[in-house]
């Protein structure tokens, strides 16, 4: 078990916690990027649809 430093703070915990948070944030960023790509593809399809439809 890691011992607390002189000020009572566990040095390992000060590294592990931000590292875990960074990993969670990176996972969320990747998911959001994928959602943006999917949204962009849907928007392209929607904007292209009137061009493909027959004229009145």
mmCIF file of N, CA, C and O in Angstrom:
data_model
loop_
_atom_site.group_PDB
_atom_site.id
_atom_site.type_symbol
_atom_site.label_atom_id
_atom_site.label_comp_id
_atom_site.label_asym_id
_atom_site.label_seq_id
_atom_site.Cartn_x
_atom_site.Cartn_y
_atom_site.Cartn_z
ATOM 1 N N UNK A 1 0.847 -1.186 0.000
ATOM 2 C CA UNK A 1 0.000 0.000 0.000
ATOM 3 C C UNK A 1 0.884 1.238 0.000
ATOM 4 O O UNK A 1 1.775 1.361 0.827
ATOM 5 N N UNK A 2 0.664 2.179 -0.911
ATOM 6 C CA UNK A 2 1.487 3.382 -0.944
ATOM 7 C C UNK A 2 1.293 4.223 0.308
ATOM 8 O O UNK A 2 0.196 4.321 0.842
ATOM 9 N N UNK A 3 2.385 4.789 0.765
ATOM 10 C CA UNK A 3 2.301 5.640 1.946
ATOM 11 C C UNK A 3 2.057 7.080 1.521
ATOM 12 O O UNK A 3 2.476 7.503 0.457
ATOM 13 N N UNK A 4 1.360 7.793 2.368
ATOM 14 C CA UNK A 4 1.096 9.202 2.113
ATOM 15 C C UNK A 4 2.384 9.985 2.262
ATOM 16 O O UNK A 4 3.255 9.643 3.056
ATOM 17 N N UNK A 5 2.528 11.035 1.468
ATOM 18 C CA UNK A 5 3.695 11.905 1.566
ATOM 19 C C UNK A 5 3.633 12.740 2.820
ATOM 20 O O UNK A 5 2.760 12.569 3.682
ATOM 21 N N UNK A 6 4.580 13.657 2.938
ATOM 22 C CA UNK A 6 4.662 14.501 4.138
ATOM 23 C C UNK A 6 3.398 15.309 4.368
ATOM 24 O O UNK A 6 3.012 15.556 5.495
ATOM 25 N N UNK A 7 2.726 15.715 3.320
ATOM 26 C CA UNK A 7 1.537 16.553 3.474
ATOM 27 C C UNK A 7 0.257 15.721 3.542
ATOM 28 O O UNK A 7 -0.834 16.270 3.508
ATOM 29 N N UNK A 8 0.372 14.397 3.616
ATOM 30 C CA UNK A 8 -0.798 13.550 3.748
ATOM 31 C C UNK A 8 -1.465 13.192 2.437
ATOM 32 O O UNK A 8 -2.499 12.562 2.431
ATOM 33 N N UNK A 9 -0.881 13.578 1.319
ATOM 34 C CA UNK A 9 -1.447 13.273 0.012
ATOM 35 C C UNK A 9 -0.722 12.055 -0.556
ATOM 36 O O UNK A 9 0.503 11.979 -0.520
ATOM 37 N N UNK A 10 -1.485 11.123 -1.069
ATOM 38 C CA UNK A 10 -0.920 9.920 -1.672
ATOM 39 C C UNK A 10 -0.428 10.266 -3.070
ATOM 40 O O UNK A 10 -1.239 10.551 -3.960
ATOM 41 N N UNK A 11 0.881 10.256 -3.308
ATOM 42 C CA UNK A 11 1.408 10.631 -4.629
ATOM 43 C C UNK A 11 0.868 9.749 -5.756
ATOM 44 O O UNK A 11 0.609 10.239 -6.848
ATOM 45 N N UNK A 12 0.694 8.468 -5.508
ATOM 46 C CA UNK A 12 0.174 7.578 -6.551
ATOM 47 C C UNK A 12 -1.251 7.980 -6.931
ATOM 48 O O UNK A 12 -1.613 7.961 -8.103
ATOM 49 N N UNK A 13 -2.054 8.339 -5.948
ATOM 50 C CA UNK A 13 -3.442 8.729 -6.220
ATOM 51 C C UNK A 13 -3.502 10.024 -7.024
ATOM 52 O O UNK A 13 -4.399 10.202 -7.844
ATOM 53 N N UNK A 14 -2.540 10.914 -6.816
ATOM 54 C CA UNK A 14 -2.553 12.177 -7.562
ATOM 55 C C UNK A 14 -2.213 11.976 -9.022
ATOM 56 O O UNK A 14 -2.508 12.822 -9.851
ATOM 57 N N UNK A 15 -1.609 10.838 -9.358
ATOM 58 C CA UNK A 15 -1.293 10.522 -10.746
ATOM 59 C C UNK A 15 -2.381 9.648 -11.358
ATOM 60 O O UNK A 15 -2.818 9.876 -12.481
ATOM 61 N N UNK A 16 -2.844 8.656 -10.618
ATOM 62 C CA UNK A 16 -3.815 7.696 -11.141
ATOM 63 C C UNK A 16 -5.151 8.363 -11.450
ATOM 64 O O UNK A 16 -5.734 8.131 -12.508
ATOM 65 N N UNK A 17 -5.633 9.191 -10.561
ATOM 66 C CA UNK A 17 -6.939 9.815 -10.756
ATOM 67 C C UNK A 17 -6.988 10.669 -12.028
ATOM 68 O O UNK A 17 -7.879 10.468 -12.852
ATOM 69 N N UNK A 18 -6.055 11.599 -12.238
ATOM 70 C CA UNK A 18 -6.104 12.377 -13.480
ATOM 71 C C UNK A 18 -5.900 11.506 -14.730
ATOM 72 O O UNK A 18 -6.496 11.770 -15.775
ATOM 73 N N UNK A 19 -5.094 10.465 -14.613
ATOM 74 C CA UNK A 19 -4.878 9.572 -15.750
ATOM 75 C C UNK A 19 -6.166 8.852 -16.108
ATOM 76 O O UNK A 19 -6.528 8.746 -17.287
ATOM 77 N N UNK A 20 -6.887 8.381 -15.114
ATOM 78 C CA UNK A 20 -8.164 7.710 -15.360
ATOM 79 C C UNK A 20 -9.181 8.688 -15.949
ATOM 80 O O UNK A 20 -9.917 8.347 -16.875
ATOM 81 N N UNK A 21 -9.211 9.902 -15.422
ATOM 82 C CA UNK A 21 -10.130 10.917 -15.956
ATOM 83 C C UNK A 21 -9.785 11.252 -17.398
ATOM 84 O O UNK A 21 -10.676 11.415 -18.241
ATOM 85 N N UNK A 22 -8.499 11.340 -17.701
ATOM 86 C CA UNK A 22 -8.079 11.636 -19.074
ATOM 87 C C UNK A 22 -8.503 10.520 -20.020
ATOM 88 O O UNK A 22 -8.947 10.782 -21.137
ATOM 89 N N UNK A 23 -8.381 9.284 -19.577
ATOM 90 C CA UNK A 23 -8.796 8.153 -20.410
ATOM 91 C C UNK A 23 -10.303 8.199 -20.670
ATOM 92 O O UNK A 23 -10.753 7.951 -21.796
ATOM 93 N N UNK A 24 -11.074 8.514 -19.645
ATOM 94 C CA UNK A 24 -12.531 8.636 -19.817
ATOM 95 C C UNK A 24 -12.878 9.766 -20.782
ATOM 96 O O UNK A 24 -13.759 9.621 -21.641
ATOM 97 N N UNK A 25 -12.188 10.888 -20.647
ATOM 98 C CA UNK A 25 -12.440 12.017 -21.532
ATOM 99 C C UNK A 25 -12.071 11.679 -22.975
ATOM 100 O O UNK A 25 -12.797 12.040 -23.903
ATOM 101 N N UNK A 26 -10.962 10.971 -23.165
ATOM 102 C CA UNK A 26 -10.561 10.591 -24.518
ATOM 103 C C UNK A 26 -11.589 9.655 -25.142
ATOM 104 O O UNK A 26 -11.918 9.785 -26.319
ATOM 105 N N UNK A 27 -12.126 8.748 -24.347
ATOM 106 C CA UNK A 27 -13.165 7.847 -24.837
ATOM 107 C C UNK A 27 -14.390 8.642 -25.264
ATOM 108 O O UNK A 27 -14.976 8.386 -26.322
ATOM 109 N N UNK A 28 -14.778 9.612 -24.468
ATOM 110 C CA UNK A 28 -15.947 10.446 -24.791
ATOM 111 C C UNK A 28 -15.687 11.294 -26.035
ATOM 112 O O UNK A 28 -16.573 11.451 -26.884
ATOM 113 N N UNK A 29 -14.477 11.826 -26.158
ATOM 114 C CA UNK A 29 -14.117 12.615 -27.339
ATOM 115 C C UNK A 29 -14.240 11.760 -28.591
ATOM 116 O O UNK A 29 -14.787 12.196 -29.606
ATOM 117 N N UNK A 30 -13.729 10.539 -28.526
ATOM 118 C CA UNK A 30 -13.810 9.641 -29.679
ATOM 119 C C UNK A 30 -15.264 9.343 -30.044
ATOM 120 O O UNK A 30 -15.617 9.330 -31.233
ATOM 121 N N UNK A 31 -16.101 9.116 -29.045
ATOM 122 C CA UNK A 31 -17.519 8.847 -29.303
ATOM 123 C C UNK A 31 -18.189 10.066 -29.941
ATOM 124 O O UNK A 31 -18.974 9.936 -30.890
ATOM 125 N N UNK A 32 -17.873 11.252 -29.453
ATOM 126 C CA UNK A 32 -18.451 12.475 -30.017
ATOM 127 C C UNK A 32 -17.990 12.691 -31.454
ATOM 128 O O UNK A 32 -18.778 13.115 -32.309
ATOM 129 N N UNK A 33 -16.731 12.390 -31.733
ATOM 130 C CA UNK A 33 -16.240 12.513 -33.105
ATOM 131 C C UNK A 33 -17.003 11.579 -34.034
ATOM 132 O O UNK A 33 -17.365 11.966 -35.149
ATOM 133 N N UNK A 34 -17.230 10.354 -33.596
ATOM 134 C CA UNK A 34 -17.985 9.400 -34.402
ATOM 135 C C UNK A 34 -19.412 9.899 -34.636
ATOM 136 O O UNK A 34 -19.945 9.769 -35.741
ATOM 137 N N UNK A 35 -20.019 10.468 -33.610
ATOM 138 C CA UNK A 35 -21.368 11.013 -33.761
ATOM 139 C C UNK A 35 -21.375 12.183 -34.745
ATOM 140 O O UNK A 35 -22.318 12.325 -35.544
ATOM 141 N N UNK A 36 -20.352 13.021 -34.704
ATOM 142 C CA UNK A 36 -20.275 14.144 -35.637
ATOM 143 C C UNK A 36 -20.111 13.662 -37.073
ATOM 144 O O UNK A 36 -20.700 14.235 -37.996
ATOM 145 N N UNK A 37 -19.321 12.612 -37.276
ATOM 146 C CA UNK A 37 -19.163 12.056 -38.622
ATOM 147 C C UNK A 37 -20.506 11.533 -39.121
ATOM 148 O O UNK A 37 -20.901 11.797 -40.264
ATOM 149 N N UNK A 38 -21.233 10.806 -38.261
ATOM 150 C CA UNK A 38 -22.533 10.272 -38.651
ATOM 151 C C UNK A 38 -23.515 11.411 -38.942
ATOM 152 O O UNK A 38 -24.271 11.360 -39.926
ATOM 153 N N UNK A 39 -23.513 12.445 -38.124
ATOM 154 C CA UNK A 39 -24.382 13.600 -38.342
ATOM 155 C C UNK A 39 -24.047 14.291 -39.658
ATOM 156 O O UNK A 39 -24.942 14.664 -40.429
ATOM 157 N N UNK A 40 -22.769 14.443 -39.936
ATOM 158 C CA UNK A 40 -22.344 15.067 -41.182
ATOM 159 C C UNK A 40 -22.836 14.265 -42.383
ATOM 160 O O UNK A 40 -23.312 14.850 -43.373
ATOM 161 N N UNK A 41 -22.745 12.963 -42.312
ATOM 162 C CA UNK A 41 -23.229 12.118 -43.411
ATOM 163 C C UNK A 41 -24.743 12.261 -43.598
ATOM 164 O O UNK A 41 -25.226 12.341 -44.725
ATOM 165 N N UNK A 42 -25.481 12.317 -42.492
ATOM 166 C CA UNK A 42 -26.939 12.504 -42.591
ATOM 167 C C UNK A 42 -27.271 13.861 -43.199
ATOM 168 O O UNK A 42 -28.180 13.988 -44.024
ATOM 169 N N UNK A 43 -26.531 14.899 -42.791
ATOM 170 C CA UNK A 43 -26.772 16.236 -43.331
ATOM 171 C C UNK A 43 -26.494 16.268 -44.829
ATOM 172 O O UNK A 43 -27.263 16.873 -45.598
ATOM 173 N N UNK A 44 -25.424 15.629 -45.255
ATOM 174 C CA UNK A 44 -25.116 15.576 -46.687
ATOM 175 C C UNK A 44 -26.248 14.903 -47.450
ATOM 176 O O UNK A 44 -26.645 15.365 -48.527
ATOM 177 N N UNK A 45 -26.774 13.822 -46.904
ATOM 178 C CA UNK A 45 -27.873 13.104 -47.566
ATOM 179 C C UNK A 45 -29.120 13.965 -47.635
ATOM 180 O O UNK A 45 -29.816 13.994 -48.663
ATOM 181 N N UNK A 46 -29.410 14.688 -46.574
ATOM 182 C CA UNK A 46 -30.591 15.551 -46.550
ATOM 183 C C UNK A 46 -30.459 16.686 -47.559
ATOM 184 O O UNK A 46 -31.391 16.996 -48.297
ATOM 185 N N UNK A 47 -29.284 17.309 -47.616
ATOM 186 C CA UNK A 47 -29.083 18.419 -48.552
ATOM 187 C C UNK A 47 -29.058 17.932 -49.993
ATOM 188 O O UNK A 47 -29.434 18.665 -50.907
ATOM 189 N N UNK A 48 -28.626 16.714 -50.225
ATOM 190 C CA UNK A 48 -28.563 16.168 -51.581
ATOM 191 C C UNK A 48 -29.930 15.689 -52.057
ATOM 192 O O UNK A 48 -30.182 15.626 -53.261
ATOM 193 N N UNK A 49 -30.833 15.351 -51.147
ATOM 194 C CA UNK A 49 -32.136 14.800 -51.506
ATOM 195 C C UNK A 49 -32.937 15.711 -52.433
ATOM 196 O O UNK A 49 -33.472 15.237 -53.430
ATOM 197 N N UNK A 50 -33.047 17.022 -52.183
ATOM 198 C CA UNK A 50 -33.842 17.877 -53.099
ATOM 199 C C UNK A 50 -33.237 17.917 -54.505
ATOM 200 O O UNK A 50 -33.957 18.062 -55.478
ATOM 201 N N UNK A 51 -31.951 17.764 -54.623
ATOM 202 C CA UNK A 51 -31.318 17.776 -55.933
ATOM 203 C C UNK A 51 -31.636 16.509 -56.719
ATOM 204 O O UNK A 51 -31.640 16.523 -57.934
ATOM 205 N N UNK A 52 -31.897 15.420 -56.032
ATOM 206 C CA UNK A 52 -32.193 14.155 -56.702
ATOM 207 C C UNK A 52 -33.658 14.018 -57.053
ATOM 208 O O UNK A 52 -34.011 13.255 -57.940
ATOM 209 N N UNK A 53 -34.526 14.739 -56.355
ATOM 210 C CA UNK A 53 -35.959 14.587 -56.591
ATOM 211 C C UNK A 53 -36.348 15.238 -57.925
ATOM 212 O O UNK A 53 -35.753 16.228 -58.343
ATOM 213 N N UNK A 54 -37.360 14.674 -58.592
ATOM 214 C CA UNK A 54 -37.786 15.239 -59.881
ATOM 215 C C UNK A 54 -38.390 16.630 -59.707
ATOM 216 O O UNK A 54 -38.996 16.960 -58.696
ATOM 217 N N UNK A 55 -38.222 17.448 -60.725
ATOM 218 C CA UNK A 55 -38.785 18.808 -60.694
ATOM 219 C C UNK A 55 -40.284 18.740 -60.931
ATOM 220 O O UNK A 55 -40.792 17.839 -61.586
ATOM 221 N N UNK A 56 -40.989 19.749 -60.450
ATOM 222 C CA UNK A 56 -42.454 19.802 -60.634
ATOM 223 C C UNK A 56 -42.807 20.302 -61.982
ATOM 224 O O UNK A 56 -42.330 21.078 -62.635
#
